XYZ file of C-alpha atoms in Angstrom:
651
model
C 3.988 10.203 -3.054
C 0.252 9.999 -1.814
C -1.944 7.151 -2.630
C -5.369 6.179 -1.617
C -8.107 3.383 -2.421
C -11.584 4.639 -3.017
C -14.925 4.169 -0.740
C -14.536 0.640 -1.221
C -10.917 -0.007 -2.876
C -8.771 1.235 -6.008
C -8.287 -1.330 -8.696
C -9.758 -2.621 -11.311
C -9.279 -5.112 -14.657
C -11.865 -4.423 -17.164
C -12.586 -7.145 -19.877
C -15.253 -9.560 -20.522
C -18.355 -9.781 -18.717
C -18.846 -12.863 -16.694
C -22.067 -13.657 -18.903
C -19.837 -14.034 -21.734
C -17.867 -17.274 -22.206
C -14.417 -16.324 -21.667
C -11.657 -17.084 -24.623
C -9.231 -20.348 -23.740
C -5.931 -19.955 -25.109
C -5.586 -20.889 -28.974
C -2.881 -20.806 -31.392
C -1.693 -16.974 -31.802
C -5.557 -16.286 -30.896
C -6.928 -17.377 -34.417
C -8.889 -20.550 -33.998
C -11.809 -18.787 -31.843
C -12.017 -21.506 -29.257
C -13.986 -20.992 -26.180
C -12.904 -22.466 -22.982
C -15.512 -24.467 -20.851
C -17.719 -22.799 -18.191
C -17.391 -24.801 -15.106
C -20.530 -26.571 -13.767
C -21.754 -26.215 -10.157
C -20.004 -28.541 -7.687
C -20.676 -30.049 -4.199
C -16.948 -30.239 -3.604
C -15.722 -27.066 -4.713
C -17.200 -23.524 -5.288
C -16.625 -22.463 -8.896
C -17.577 -18.862 -9.815
C -18.144 -16.366 -13.001
C -16.404 -13.236 -12.579
C -17.156 -9.993 -14.549
C -15.301 -6.683 -14.742
C -17.330 -3.350 -15.497
C -17.040 0.550 -15.962
C -14.050 0.163 -18.297
C -15.907 0.759 -21.424
C -13.661 3.942 -21.946
C -10.378 3.216 -20.498
C -8.567 1.986 -23.501
C -6.069 -0.688 -22.808
C -6.920 -0.853 -19.034
C -8.695 -4.009 -19.435
C -5.921 -6.541 -20.201
C -3.330 -4.913 -17.437
C -6.208 -5.476 -14.855
C -6.889 -9.445 -16.180
C -2.931 -9.878 -15.860
C -3.282 -8.701 -12.126
C -6.264 -10.315 -10.907
C -5.515 -13.354 -9.253
C -9.463 -14.589 -9.406
C -9.359 -13.846 -13.164
C -6.143 -15.956 -13.751
C -7.660 -18.745 -11.499
C -11.249 -18.534 -12.511
C -11.186 -22.224 -13.715
C -9.265 -23.377 -10.415
C -12.349 -23.454 -7.868
C -11.477 -22.744 -4.262
C -12.914 -25.638 -2.061
C -14.790 -23.093 0.342
C -16.755 -19.694 0.197
C -14.207 -18.258 2.884
C -11.433 -19.126 0.222
C -13.269 -17.361 -2.600
C -14.087 -14.241 -0.408
C -9.957 -14.282 0.357
C -9.223 -14.441 -3.430
C -11.168 -11.425 -4.014
C -10.223 -9.539 -1.110
C -6.520 -10.256 -2.109
C -6.876 -8.751 -5.249
C -8.147 -5.017 -3.981
C -3.893 -4.351 -3.830
C -3.166 -5.819 -7.083
C -5.717 -4.239 -8.994
C -4.708 -0.873 -7.124
C -1.030 -1.048 -8.280
C -2.369 -2.164 -11.971
C -4.418 1.307 -12.135
C -1.897 3.344 -10.687
C 0.777 1.940 -13.035
C -1.595 2.822 -15.947
C -2.207 6.480 -14.790
C -5.008 6.221 -12.937
C -4.517 7.536 -9.389
C -8.247 8.321 -8.277
C -9.633 5.202 -9.353
C -12.279 3.207 -7.410
C -12.888 -0.627 -7.156
C -16.045 -1.891 -5.960
C -16.041 -5.896 -5.477
C -19.305 -8.047 -4.242
C -19.117 -11.975 -3.993
C -22.576 -13.627 -4.634
C -24.025 -10.329 -4.181
C -22.510 -9.221 -0.674
C -19.971 -6.359 -0.872
C -16.295 -7.012 0.247
C -13.873 -4.082 1.172
C -10.018 -4.203 0.795
C -9.768 -4.414 4.706
C -11.789 -7.736 4.606
C -15.020 -6.157 5.868
C -17.799 -8.162 4.373
C -15.898 -11.459 3.691
C -17.269 -13.589 6.287
C -21.265 -12.894 4.995
C -20.136 -13.070 1.190
C -18.505 -16.612 2.032
C -21.765 -17.668 3.413
C -23.544 -16.300 0.611
C -21.412 -18.168 -1.389
C -21.782 -21.543 -0.093
C -25.600 -21.584 -0.266
C -25.158 -21.967 -3.962
C -22.708 -25.418 -3.502
C -23.859 -27.446 -5.649
C -26.833 -24.904 -7.357
C -25.515 -22.603 -9.137
C -22.210 -20.937 -9.874
C -21.028 -17.895 -7.515
C -21.351 -14.642 -9.122
C -18.129 -12.405 -8.686
C -18.583 -8.659 -9.937
C -15.774 -6.189 -9.868
C -16.449 -2.702 -10.627
C -14.053 -0.145 -11.537
C -14.433 3.662 -11.742
C -10.914 4.811 -13.315
C -11.497 8.015 -12.898
C -9.305 10.673 -14.765
C -6.205 9.730 -16.324
C -3.269 11.748 -14.996
C -0.181 13.043 -17.053
C 3.417 12.906 -16.420
C 4.162 17.050 -15.813
C 7.651 17.829 -14.346
C 10.601 15.480 -14.760
C 13.763 16.511 -12.513
C 17.113 14.242 -13.202
C 19.527 14.734 -10.451
C 22.788 13.844 -10.237
C 23.234 11.329 -6.971
C 27.253 12.453 -6.889
C 26.332 16.034 -5.781
C 22.297 16.079 -5.554
C 22.577 18.712 -8.358
C 20.709 18.455 -11.617
C 22.453 16.296 -14.233
C 24.545 17.669 -16.782
C 22.379 17.422 -19.937
C 25.090 17.134 -22.212
C 25.772 13.690 -21.021
C 22.571 13.065 -22.205
C 21.366 12.713 -26.123
C 18.969 15.065 -27.134
C 16.585 12.127 -28.183
C 16.541 10.812 -24.759
C 15.544 14.016 -23.313
C 12.432 14.548 -25.713
C 8.927 13.466 -24.141
C 5.300 14.630 -25.004
C 4.168 17.346 -22.444
C 0.929 15.456 -22.307
C 2.480 11.806 -21.880
C 0.104 9.927 -19.353
C 1.798 9.387 -16.083
C 2.265 5.365 -16.247
C 4.788 3.167 -15.013
C 5.971 2.166 -18.550
C 6.335 5.489 -19.640
C 8.592 6.560 -16.648
C 10.672 3.072 -17.479
C 11.038 3.804 -20.820
C 12.510 7.494 -20.141
C 14.595 6.017 -17.237
C 16.255 3.206 -19.819
C 16.690 5.881 -22.836
C 18.768 8.150 -20.199
C 20.582 5.147 -18.815
C 21.280 3.922 -22.424
C 22.295 7.764 -23.443
C 24.871 7.880 -20.356
C 26.454 4.453 -21.390
C 26.787 5.730 -24.966
C 29.055 8.176 -23.798
C 31.369 5.757 -21.988
C 29.563 5.858 -18.521
C 28.916 2.187 -18.582
C 28.272 1.825 -14.618
C 25.452 4.567 -14.959
C 22.390 3.386 -12.561
C 19.148 4.813 -11.597
C 19.414 5.185 -7.499
C 15.687 6.532 -6.929
C 12.915 7.714 -8.635
C 10.341 9.733 -6.176
C 7.059 10.503 -7.997
C 4.658 13.276 -6.528
C 1.074 12.673 -7.219
C -0.964 15.983 -7.453
C -4.566 15.184 -7.680
C -6.052 18.471 -8.097
C -4.209 18.761 -11.017
C -4.520 15.398 -12.289
C -0.746 15.229 -12.878
C 2.562 13.511 -11.348
C 6.017 15.137 -10.724
C 8.716 12.799 -10.423
C 12.716 12.967 -9.329
C 14.748 10.712 -10.349
C 18.492 10.265 -9.478
C 20.855 9.013 -11.546
C 24.371 7.798 -10.475
C 26.640 8.117 -13.721
C 29.412 6.595 -12.219
C 32.894 7.184 -13.819
C 33.845 7.454 -17.605
C 35.415 4.509 -18.418
C 37.180 2.885 -21.474
C 37.145 -0.569 -23.025
C 39.069 -3.449 -21.024
C 40.751 -6.944 -21.389
C 38.346 -9.118 -23.141
C 37.999 -12.526 -21.964
C 36.642 -15.326 -24.408
C 35.187 -18.353 -23.406
C 32.811 -20.922 -24.311
C 34.270 -23.170 -27.300
C 36.939 -25.420 -26.071
C 37.301 -26.743 -29.663
C 38.219 -23.719 -31.264
C 41.576 -22.090 -30.569
C 40.862 -19.024 -28.481
C 43.717 -16.717 -30.364
C 41.368 -17.071 -33.474
C 38.113 -16.011 -31.706
C 39.998 -12.779 -30.174
C 41.538 -11.883 -33.408
C 37.739 -11.245 -34.485
C 37.349 -8.927 -31.469
C 38.106 -5.338 -32.623
C 38.571 -3.794 -29.475
C 41.225 -2.078 -28.295
C 41.734 -1.905 -24.637
C 41.475 1.625 -23.149
C 39.519 2.950 -26.347
C 36.197 5.054 -25.147
C 33.638 2.419 -23.907
C 30.330 2.267 -26.335
C 27.902 -0.470 -26.504
C 27.644 -0.049 -30.080
C 31.284 -1.257 -29.954
C 30.294 -4.596 -28.474
C 27.309 -4.874 -30.742
C 29.722 -4.869 -33.396
C 32.011 -7.417 -31.686
C 28.783 -9.775 -31.252
C 28.031 -9.267 -35.063
C 31.961 -10.007 -36.202
C 32.956 -13.160 -33.928
C 29.658 -14.366 -35.282
C 31.230 -14.364 -38.880
C 33.308 -17.204 -37.955
C 31.418 -20.394 -39.568
C 32.393 -22.731 -36.510
C 30.693 -20.178 -33.845
C 26.950 -20.306 -33.066
C 25.891 -18.093 -30.697
C 27.732 -15.179 -29.164
C 27.164 -13.454 -26.110
C 28.988 -10.005 -25.276
C 28.841 -8.684 -21.438
C 30.040 -5.884 -19.329
C 32.177 -6.475 -16.312
C 30.461 -5.155 -13.299
C 33.696 -3.311 -11.908
C 36.314 -1.127 -13.535
C 39.992 -2.729 -13.578
C 42.764 -0.711 -11.965
C 43.020 1.120 -15.464
C 39.801 2.359 -15.018
C 38.661 0.325 -17.775
C 35.613 -2.036 -18.028
C 36.378 -5.691 -18.599
C 34.672 -7.168 -21.383
C 33.607 -11.097 -21.358
C 32.782 -12.862 -24.963
C 30.923 -16.123 -24.590
C 30.646 -18.365 -27.655
C 29.053 -21.737 -28.325
C 29.698 -23.796 -31.263
C 28.245 -24.883 -34.273
C 27.705 -28.344 -35.386
C 30.898 -28.848 -37.082
C 29.636 -30.599 -40.467
C 26.918 -29.149 -42.921
C 25.573 -30.116 -45.918
C 22.917 -28.267 -48.090
C 21.097 -27.588 -51.388
C 19.088 -25.163 -53.263
C 17.556 -24.587 -56.713
C 17.114 -21.781 -58.688
C 15.335 -21.007 -62.051
C 14.535 -18.782 -64.880
C 12.798 -19.219 -68.091
C 15.051 -17.880 -70.502
C 18.097 -19.548 -68.925
C 16.428 -22.923 -67.836
C 16.669 -24.519 -64.104
C 19.980 -25.350 -62.059
C 20.820 -26.757 -58.760
C 23.742 -26.210 -56.128
C 24.718 -28.390 -53.182
C 27.578 -28.081 -50.778
C 29.280 -29.597 -48.018
C 31.264 -28.009 -45.523
C 34.036 -28.675 -42.530
C 33.658 -25.877 -40.460
C 36.619 -26.537 -37.920
C 38.929 -28.473 -39.835
C 41.999 -28.421 -37.639
C 40.715 -26.472 -34.095
C 41.385 -23.221 -34.990
C 37.947 -22.525 -37.257
C 39.125 -23.566 -40.569
C 36.861 -24.215 -42.974
C 36.594 -26.481 -46.114
C 34.260 -26.181 -48.345
C 33.115 -27.919 -51.601
C 30.648 -26.604 -54.052
C 28.838 -28.356 -57.144
C 26.619 -26.562 -59.328
C 24.866 -27.870 -62.245
C 22.227 -26.162 -64.936
C 21.797 -25.773 -68.507
C 22.724 -23.466 -70.855
C 20.468 -21.615 -73.403
C 21.091 -22.959 -76.686
C 19.967 -22.785 -79.924
C 19.228 -19.042 -80.234
C 16.139 -19.323 -78.900
C 14.768 -16.714 -77.188
C 13.179 -18.976 -74.225
C 14.714 -22.277 -72.506
C 12.552 -25.059 -74.554
C 12.142 -27.565 -71.612
C 14.020 -30.897 -70.761
C 12.959 -32.843 -73.878
C 15.546 -30.601 -75.745
C 18.456 -31.082 -73.792
C 21.864 -32.449 -75.147
C 24.926 -33.348 -72.925
C 26.760 -30.071 -74.417
C 23.849 -28.037 -73.047
C 24.693 -29.177 -69.557
C 27.185 -26.174 -67.331
C 28.304 -26.057 -64.122
C 31.084 -25.711 -61.840
C 32.975 -27.576 -59.000
C 34.918 -25.764 -56.230
C 37.033 -26.377 -53.411
C 37.844 -23.901 -50.931
C 40.049 -23.250 -47.549
C 39.784 -20.805 -45.522
C 42.121 -20.271 -42.463
C 41.504 -17.354 -40.185
C 44.014 -15.645 -38.043
C 47.320 -16.714 -39.236
C 49.531 -16.876 -36.023
C 46.512 -15.059 -34.016
C 46.858 -12.354 -36.226
C 44.046 -10.397 -38.369
C 45.356 -11.961 -41.813
C 43.432 -14.848 -43.278
C 44.759 -17.550 -45.684
C 42.457 -18.449 -48.830
C 43.162 -21.229 -51.168
C 40.253 -21.947 -54.204
C 40.430 -24.278 -56.928
C 37.399 -24.755 -59.167
C 36.515 -26.440 -62.540
C 34.180 -24.595 -64.618
C 32.496 -25.464 -68.031
C 30.469 -22.796 -69.282
C 27.889 -22.169 -72.483
C 26.244 -19.408 -73.914
C 24.465 -18.871 -77.441
C 28.044 -17.078 -78.305
C 30.699 -18.997 -76.490
C 31.923 -21.689 -74.857
C 34.598 -22.225 -72.206
C 36.139 -24.946 -70.187
C 38.721 -24.157 -67.646
C 40.538 -24.738 -64.504
C 41.622 -21.738 -61.951
C 43.450 -22.074 -58.705
C 44.344 -18.905 -56.690
C 46.036 -18.168 -52.983
C 45.477 -15.334 -51.004
C 46.129 -13.327 -47.967
C 43.526 -11.276 -46.354
C 43.983 -8.520 -44.141
C 41.224 -7.355 -41.959
C 41.211 -3.986 -40.781
C 37.928 -4.048 -38.998
C 34.873 -6.081 -39.287
C 33.646 -3.684 -42.290
C 37.076 -2.903 -44.052
C 39.694 -5.582 -45.565
C 42.398 -5.795 -48.158
C 43.324 -9.178 -49.953
C 46.269 -9.358 -52.547
C 47.276 -13.086 -54.260
C 48.229 -15.265 -56.896
C 45.968 -16.976 -59.330
C 46.480 -19.455 -62.379
C 44.005 -20.180 -64.825
C 44.261 -23.105 -67.920
C 41.139 -23.232 -70.170
C 39.744 -23.202 -73.764
C 37.077 -21.394 -75.248
C 35.567 -21.284 -78.572
C 33.719 -18.288 -80.068
C 33.229 -16.011 -83.423
C 36.899 -15.838 -83.365
C 37.385 -19.501 -83.234
C 39.012 -21.758 -80.650
C 41.312 -20.488 -78.211
C 43.662 -22.274 -75.640
C 45.059 -19.920 -73.031
C 46.758 -19.478 -69.724
C 46.690 -17.035 -67.445
C 49.044 -16.041 -64.626
C 47.522 -13.090 -62.645
C 48.014 -11.035 -59.108
C 44.842 -10.092 -57.914
C 44.190 -7.159 -55.393
C 41.107 -6.371 -53.803
C 39.236 -3.997 -51.198
C 36.418 -4.083 -49.741
C 34.021 -2.503 -47.132
C 30.393 -3.734 -45.874
C 28.613 -0.998 -43.507
C 25.401 -2.441 -43.710
C 23.159 -3.654 -40.845
C 22.551 -7.131 -42.152
C 24.449 -9.226 -44.344
C 21.216 -10.998 -46.023
C 18.686 -8.533 -46.113
C 20.502 -5.241 -45.582
C 18.253 -2.244 -44.528
C 20.778 0.583 -44.227
C 24.212 1.326 -45.348
C 26.374 0.658 -48.272
C 29.154 -1.956 -49.517
C 31.993 -1.224 -52.020
C 34.287 -4.231 -53.486
C 36.983 -3.185 -55.947
C 39.300 -5.827 -57.379
C 42.125 -5.133 -60.046
C 43.877 -8.255 -61.569
C 47.022 -7.608 -63.680
C 48.119 -10.856 -65.946
C 51.482 -11.286 -66.977
C 52.920 -13.246 -70.282
C 54.441 -16.132 -68.036
C 53.746 -18.670 -70.688
C 53.625 -19.339 -74.807
C 50.004 -18.900 -74.747
C 49.516 -16.519 -71.799
C 47.207 -13.287 -72.169
C 48.942 -10.056 -70.990
C 46.310 -7.695 -69.758
C 44.922 -5.842 -66.331
C 41.131 -6.486 -65.356
C 39.049 -4.435 -63.085
C 35.852 -4.143 -61.623
C 34.060 -2.108 -58.921
C 30.698 -2.387 -57.591
C 28.859 -0.107 -54.830
C 25.438 -0.824 -53.405
C 23.694 1.363 -50.927
C 20.781 0.657 -48.837
C 18.384 3.179 -46.786
C 15.328 2.237 -44.513
C 12.359 4.799 -44.678
C 11.044 3.635 -41.031
C 12.663 2.287 -37.934
C 11.211 -1.324 -38.737
C 12.675 -1.332 -42.347
C 9.634 -2.479 -43.931
C 10.236 0.338 -46.689
C 13.734 0.209 -48.206
C 15.468 1.951 -51.122
C 18.189 0.120 -52.730
C 20.486 0.701 -55.440
C 23.446 -0.697 -57.489
C 26.486 0.804 -59.433
C 29.066 -1.539 -61.044
C 31.977 -0.854 -63.653
C 34.361 -2.642 -65.257
C 37.738 -2.489 -67.783
C 40.294 -4.734 -69.619
C 43.123 -2.918 -70.323
C 46.217 -3.926 -72.676
C 44.606 -6.750 -74.782
C 42.408 -6.636 -78.276
C 38.886 -8.431 -77.741
C 39.856 -11.247 -79.500
C 42.796 -12.157 -77.470
C 40.816 -12.016 -74.267
C 38.963 -15.296 -73.217
C 35.382 -14.968 -73.793
C 35.062 -16.005 -70.032
C 36.892 -12.867 -69.026
C 35.251 -10.533 -71.642
C 32.156 -8.408 -69.999
C 29.112 -9.070 -70.718
C 25.223 -7.888 -69.126
C 22.376 -9.465 -68.538
C 20.498 -11.987 -66.398
C 19.423 -12.045 -62.794
C 22.174 -10.306 -61.151
C 22.708 -7.996 -63.802
C 20.145 -6.484 -66.076
C 16.857 -8.555 -65.510
C 14.758 -9.161 -68.461
C 17.516 -10.288 -70.582
C 19.330 -13.461 -71.230
C 22.645 -14.662 -69.290
C 25.599 -12.621 -70.601
C 23.643 -11.278 -73.775
C 24.334 -7.853 -73.883
C 27.608 -6.651 -75.344
C 29.172 -4.994 -78.499
C 28.764 -7.589 -81.284
C 32.127 -6.315 -83.263
C 30.018 -6.204 -86.428
C 29.243 -9.934 -86.368
C 25.469 -9.414 -85.515
C 25.480 -11.221 -82.168
C 27.194 -10.684 -78.409
C 30.905 -11.210 -78.329
C 31.788 -9.332 -75.146
C 33.067 -6.059 -74.277
C 36.049 -4.418 -72.451
C 34.302 -2.362 -70.069
C 31.170 -2.569 -68.250
C 28.587 -0.064 -66.899
C 25.334 -1.426 -64.853
C 22.912 -0.179 -62.603
C 19.749 -0.823 -60.185
C 17.309 0.693 -58.161
C 14.695 -1.139 -56.281
C 11.981 -0.397 -53.561
C 11.857 -3.543 -51.008
C 8.353 -2.909 -49.812
C 7.249 -5.619 -46.621
C 3.386 -6.339 -46.807
C 4.005 -8.699 -43.747
C 7.085 -10.021 -41.718
C 7.378 -12.975 -44.255
C 6.341 -11.210 -47.426
C 7.479 -8.391 -49.588
C 6.891 -7.046 -53.101
C 9.928 -5.421 -54.842
C 9.558 -3.250 -57.830
C 13.048 -2.613 -59.468
C 14.719 -0.904 -62.641
C 17.892 -2.127 -64.207
C 19.900 -0.875 -66.694
C 23.459 -1.797 -68.390
C 25.393 -2.738 -70.983
C 29.130 -3.440 -72.012
C 31.261 -1.815 -74.601
C 33.954 -2.489 -77.091
C 36.430 0.195 -75.342
C 38.263 -0.578 -72.396
C 36.195 2.377 -70.769
C 32.556 2.983 -71.617
C 32.282 5.152 -74.353
C 28.310 4.357 -75.058
C 28.624 3.424 -78.369
C 26.854 0.406 -77.753
C 23.197 1.379 -76.637
C 22.404 0.985 -72.743
C 19.758 -1.699 -72.293
C 17.173 -1.516 -69.666
C 14.393 -3.264 -67.830
C 11.595 -2.850 -65.542
C 10.083 -5.646 -62.962
C 8.556 -6.521 -60.038
C 9.800 -9.266 -57.783
C 8.284 -11.433 -54.722
C 10.203 -12.159 -51.396
C 9.613 -14.539 -48.705
C 11.599 -14.231 -45.890
C 13.049 -16.736 -43.638
C 16.019 -17.273 -41.405
C 18.386 -18.214 -43.925
C 17.884 -14.756 -46.242
C 14.968 -13.986 -48.665
C 13.579 -16.505 -51.532
C 13.484 -14.351 -54.393
C 10.927 -14.411 -57.731
C 11.368 -11.633 -60.049
C 9.671 -11.052 -63.309
C 11.240 -8.411 -65.595
C 10.601 -6.994 -69.061
C 13.000 -5.299 -71.454
C 12.489 -1.989 -72.220
C 12.474 -0.981 -76.068
C 12.366 -5.096 -76.823
C 14.271 -6.209 -80.315
C 13.588 -8.900 -82.393
C 14.297 -12.305 -80.742
C 14.319 -11.342 -77.271
C 11.831 -12.581 -74.751
C 8.935 -10.684 -73.535
C 9.827 -11.474 -69.887
C 12.191 -13.534 -67.849
C 11.360 -15.368 -64.531
C 13.885 -15.432 -61.908
C 13.498 -17.876 -59.053
C 16.465 -18.224 -56.506
C 17.668 -17.528 -52.784
C 18.671 -13.940 -51.698
C 18.420 -10.275 -53.041
C 19.728 -9.435 -56.031
C 22.490 -7.278 -54.514
């Protein structure tokens, strides 16, 4: 490639003129602080520097500022005029490189020190040094760098050669996206580097993990104001995934971490699989950071070894949050967790939640002055998870909870204990089976009811979303069914099931505009409505259901003129999640749903709906949510609007 300097030099910076004060660093550039202008000195030669000629070269000024040593050290005065002249002369090649990297190959640079021209070869430096010395203690030595950028060159022809035979690389090994480019692309170093990165990424995605750029040979065509480039790439051998080695968390059994690595030795190499591994291992609460790296050479089987390095999180954690609704009242949650109870990433967690029940048939919460002891509701829960039983992908889950629940339509107090085994097929799919026992008391329109339930819950879940707390793409699905058998005198025999599916689609690459939707359906068969414990019947309404209505207030009334619960459920929600800034978002939404007296929705109960808008504040632990909703077709006794405040998206 032919490179040349102009008559006086090649390079430029572009930026503020010396006559105006230079900006000092301030927090995010928002404070408007200015740096102090140096004063003339007898002990050194402070100077002022200006760049001229860059008014029409967009974006070039900052690149040249970063390259110029004279600019970056403008507050560090050299002790002598000779040192000042040397500093400016040394800038010529730096500025030339910055100009070429920005696509200006016919640029010229002219520089003066104290009014004396200096050249890249040092000519004029001695005279300039003497002129600067004459200003010692009297004035700042002026430095003027004039840039004539010339035309911006374009990237014309790009040829990719295969290092193995010197012939053009088979384009089938690359993705179509990596081969697409703008024919008027400026011949900038960053553009060429971006293309090379895209080609290597495409080869790695095609199971060539050791692909690398061997050489890039540009040719500058001055008459055409263009650049042609020949890039030679060595794809290396196609490889599979090799043995995964785990390190970095001595307090956690490596077999447990390994069970969350869903890589199979010999399967085709893929960077996405490594990213998925980072995500799956990170699901262990005892694990902090996760780094997944390639080996530097293939093993004897032609596979690439993988190294998984983890760090440990603090063993114990405690937390709390609050939530509020103007129709359901305030609530508090608190928890304590041991993330690594026995050294196998076992998690023991205690949760306590308390709140105030809606009461008195009123359409809204009346405030603290009207609180009675019986209005206090909540739950206490203990849960234990033993992941990777005997190094397998099976997890043991033990749960115990005590619940006190009350609405305007029923009251319930019960204890529940369950044990289950969860099998993980992958990071996104799992099934679960277990045993559940519940004993409790309810009181509703059908009178008091003591009951026992013995069930065998089965469930399956899939999570193909990109983020756990604030997904922007993918979908989730959870289906569960629990047969309850008549094992005791007060047992209820029935089969209860529920399915929920939610989907997310980002309309832009950064996920600032996301469409989200949710559908849920449930059914109970095998028991009449009066025999089903009130806490197990289906209701709609509330912050995680149909917003705008009170918690569990939408259901059939069985002729009693108030909700008694249903044997089936159907709900849906649609949201547009729009970020205004990285931290703030607005969410218009529409909810619809109801419960029905039949085992499957028969729509004899009318579907109720609401509209609203939410505000989101996005944090590292998930969004803080404020939703305001109003019922459509509001009926007497229903509130005009409902406010919900909490942590996390609605679904």
